[in-house]
Short mmCIF file of C-alpha atoms in Angstrom, two decimals:
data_model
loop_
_atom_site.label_atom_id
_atom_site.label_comp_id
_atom_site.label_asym_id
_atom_site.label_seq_id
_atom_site.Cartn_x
_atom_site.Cartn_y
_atom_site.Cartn_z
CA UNK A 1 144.74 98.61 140.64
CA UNK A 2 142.00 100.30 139.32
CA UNK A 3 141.19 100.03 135.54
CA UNK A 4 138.31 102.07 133.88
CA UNK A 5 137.77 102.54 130.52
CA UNK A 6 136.54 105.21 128.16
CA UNK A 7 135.01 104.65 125.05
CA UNK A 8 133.96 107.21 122.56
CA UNK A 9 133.67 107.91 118.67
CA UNK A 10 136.81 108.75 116.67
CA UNK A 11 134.79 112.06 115.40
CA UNK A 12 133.53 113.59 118.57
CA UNK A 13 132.06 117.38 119.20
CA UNK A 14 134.15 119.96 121.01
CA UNK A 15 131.74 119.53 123.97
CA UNK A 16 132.16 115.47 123.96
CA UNK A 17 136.11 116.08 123.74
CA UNK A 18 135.56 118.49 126.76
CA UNK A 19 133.85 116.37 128.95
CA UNK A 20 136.71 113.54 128.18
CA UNK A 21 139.72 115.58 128.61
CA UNK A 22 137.72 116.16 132.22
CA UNK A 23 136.90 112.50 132.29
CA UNK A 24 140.60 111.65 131.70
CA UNK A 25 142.11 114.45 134.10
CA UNK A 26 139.41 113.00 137.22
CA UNK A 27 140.51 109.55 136.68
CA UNK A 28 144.62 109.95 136.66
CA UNK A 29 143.82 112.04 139.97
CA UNK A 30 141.94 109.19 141.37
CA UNK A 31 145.10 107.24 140.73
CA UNK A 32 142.91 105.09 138.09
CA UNK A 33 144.68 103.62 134.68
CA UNK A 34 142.84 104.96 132.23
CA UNK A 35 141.89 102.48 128.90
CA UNK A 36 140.90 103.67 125.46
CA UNK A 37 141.12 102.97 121.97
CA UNK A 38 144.42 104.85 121.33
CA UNK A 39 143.12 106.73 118.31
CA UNK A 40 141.34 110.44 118.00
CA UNK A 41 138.35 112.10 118.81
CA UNK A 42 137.17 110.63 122.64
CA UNK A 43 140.15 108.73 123.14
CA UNK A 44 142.91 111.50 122.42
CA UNK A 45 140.55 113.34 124.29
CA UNK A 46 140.39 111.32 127.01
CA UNK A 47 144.58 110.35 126.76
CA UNK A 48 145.35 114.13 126.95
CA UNK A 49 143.65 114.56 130.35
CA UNK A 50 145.27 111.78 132.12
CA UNK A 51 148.36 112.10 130.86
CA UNK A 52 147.89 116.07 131.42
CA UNK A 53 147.48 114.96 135.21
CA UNK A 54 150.23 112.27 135.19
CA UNK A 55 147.64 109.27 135.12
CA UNK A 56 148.54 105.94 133.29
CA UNK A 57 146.73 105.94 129.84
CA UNK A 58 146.69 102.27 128.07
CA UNK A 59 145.37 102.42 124.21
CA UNK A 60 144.18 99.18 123.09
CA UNK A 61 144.56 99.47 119.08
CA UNK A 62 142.44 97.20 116.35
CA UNK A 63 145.37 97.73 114.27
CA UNK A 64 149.01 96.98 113.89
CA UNK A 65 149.70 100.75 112.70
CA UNK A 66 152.23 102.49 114.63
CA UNK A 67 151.73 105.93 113.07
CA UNK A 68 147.61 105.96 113.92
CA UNK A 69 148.44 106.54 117.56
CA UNK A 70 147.23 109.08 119.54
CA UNK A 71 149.36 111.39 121.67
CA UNK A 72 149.13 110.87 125.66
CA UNK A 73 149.36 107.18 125.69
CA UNK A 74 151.89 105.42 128.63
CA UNK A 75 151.44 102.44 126.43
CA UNK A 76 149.81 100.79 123.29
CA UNK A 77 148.58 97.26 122.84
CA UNK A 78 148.79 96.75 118.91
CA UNK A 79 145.83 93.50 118.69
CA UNK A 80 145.60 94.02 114.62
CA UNK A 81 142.19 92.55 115.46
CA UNK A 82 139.93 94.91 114.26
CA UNK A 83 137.17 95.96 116.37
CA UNK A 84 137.31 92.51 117.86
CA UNK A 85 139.59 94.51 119.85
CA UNK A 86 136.79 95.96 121.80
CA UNK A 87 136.08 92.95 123.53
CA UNK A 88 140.11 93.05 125.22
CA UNK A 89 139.39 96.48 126.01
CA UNK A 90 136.01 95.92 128.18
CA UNK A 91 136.84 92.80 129.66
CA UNK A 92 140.15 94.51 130.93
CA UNK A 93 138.41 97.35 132.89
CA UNK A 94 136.05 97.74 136.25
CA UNK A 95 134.07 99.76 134.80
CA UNK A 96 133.35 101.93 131.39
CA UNK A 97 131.93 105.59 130.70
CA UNK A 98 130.76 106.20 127.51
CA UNK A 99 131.12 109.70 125.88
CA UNK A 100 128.93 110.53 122.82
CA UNK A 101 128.02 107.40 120.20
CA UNK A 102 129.28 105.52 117.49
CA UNK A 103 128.72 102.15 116.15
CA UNK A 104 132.19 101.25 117.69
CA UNK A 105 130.45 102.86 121.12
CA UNK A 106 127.69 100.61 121.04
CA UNK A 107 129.31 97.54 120.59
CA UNK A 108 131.76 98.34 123.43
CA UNK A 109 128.36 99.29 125.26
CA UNK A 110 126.84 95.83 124.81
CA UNK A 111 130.20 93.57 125.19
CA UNK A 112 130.80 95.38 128.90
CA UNK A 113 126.93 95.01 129.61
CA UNK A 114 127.34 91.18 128.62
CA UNK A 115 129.92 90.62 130.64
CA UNK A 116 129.15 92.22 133.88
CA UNK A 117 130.18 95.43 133.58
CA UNK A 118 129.49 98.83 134.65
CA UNK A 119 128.12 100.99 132.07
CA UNK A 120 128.16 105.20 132.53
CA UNK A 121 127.18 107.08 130.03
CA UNK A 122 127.75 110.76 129.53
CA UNK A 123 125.57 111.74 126.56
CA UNK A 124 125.89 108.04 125.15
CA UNK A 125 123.36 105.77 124.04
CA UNK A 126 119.91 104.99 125.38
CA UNK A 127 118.73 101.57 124.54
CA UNK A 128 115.06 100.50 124.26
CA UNK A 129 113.57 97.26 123.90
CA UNK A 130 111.31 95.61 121.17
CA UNK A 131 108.42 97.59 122.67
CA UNK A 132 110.10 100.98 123.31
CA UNK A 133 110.59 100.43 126.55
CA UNK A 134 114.21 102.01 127.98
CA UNK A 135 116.39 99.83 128.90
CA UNK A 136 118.59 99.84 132.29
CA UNK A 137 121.82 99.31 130.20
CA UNK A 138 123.81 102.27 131.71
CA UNK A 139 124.02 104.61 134.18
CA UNK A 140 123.27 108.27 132.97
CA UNK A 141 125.95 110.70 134.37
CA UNK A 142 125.32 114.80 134.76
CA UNK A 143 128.68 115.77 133.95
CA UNK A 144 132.18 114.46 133.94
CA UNK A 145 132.59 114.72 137.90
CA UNK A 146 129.26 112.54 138.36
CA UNK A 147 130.51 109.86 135.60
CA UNK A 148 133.64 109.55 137.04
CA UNK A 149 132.22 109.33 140.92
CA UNK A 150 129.53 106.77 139.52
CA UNK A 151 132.22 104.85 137.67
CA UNK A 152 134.76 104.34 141.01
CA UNK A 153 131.35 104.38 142.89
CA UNK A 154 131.58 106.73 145.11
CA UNK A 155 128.38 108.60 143.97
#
């Protein structure tokens, strides 16, 4: 079984919910489970899609709150661990696209990158180093087609 997740901020643009509801639909037809954060913005995005195309959509919650779910989940794992519960959600998947950027983004960004793995991001952060220099921390993506294909890598 194929795992990816999708990370994302919980106040997204129209365009960033777009390209995750695509995101989301591409993956569930790929017959991947799709991961997320449960909540709004990219990852009710993202849950609408895959559930839209009758994928599996896991939300992996910091909280213990029941009514701060997002629609189009197949299942919620309440971790009332804050966004320690980032960390659970990147070391569960084989790979993660990032849509957009938030704090919460970035950290998810950096925990997947520590461990090992893959990193796509569509219109997500670009890291540089101490001297400006970017940084090969993920793999930019065109559209949601190309994140998705680099993601299952078969780009």
């Amino acid at each position: 079984m194929r795992q990816v997740a999708v990370c994302g901020p919980r106040e997204c643009s129209d365009l960033e919910a777009q390209r995750a509801r695509t995101v989301g639909r591409l993956l569930a037809e790929a017959g991947v489970t799709v991961l997320c954060g449960g909540g709004g913005g990219v990852m009710a995005a993202v849950a609408e899609g895959a559930s839209g195309a009758g994928g599996l959509v896991i939300g992996v919650r910091p909280d213990t709150e029941r009514a701060a779910v997002g629609a189009g989940l197949s299942a919620v794992l309440f971790t009332g661990m804050g966004e320690a519960r980032n960390a659970i959600l990147v070391a569960s998947a084989d790979a993660v696209i990032i849509i957009g950027g938030s704090w919460g983004t970035l950290s998810e960004l950096a925990l997947a990158r520590h461990r090992g793995v893959p990193v796509v991001s569509l219109g997500g952060w670009r890291l540089l180093d101490a001297d400006g220099t970017p940084l090969d921390a993920t793999v930019s993506a065109h559209d949601p087609a190309d994140a998705v294909a680099l993601a299952l890598g078969t780009s």
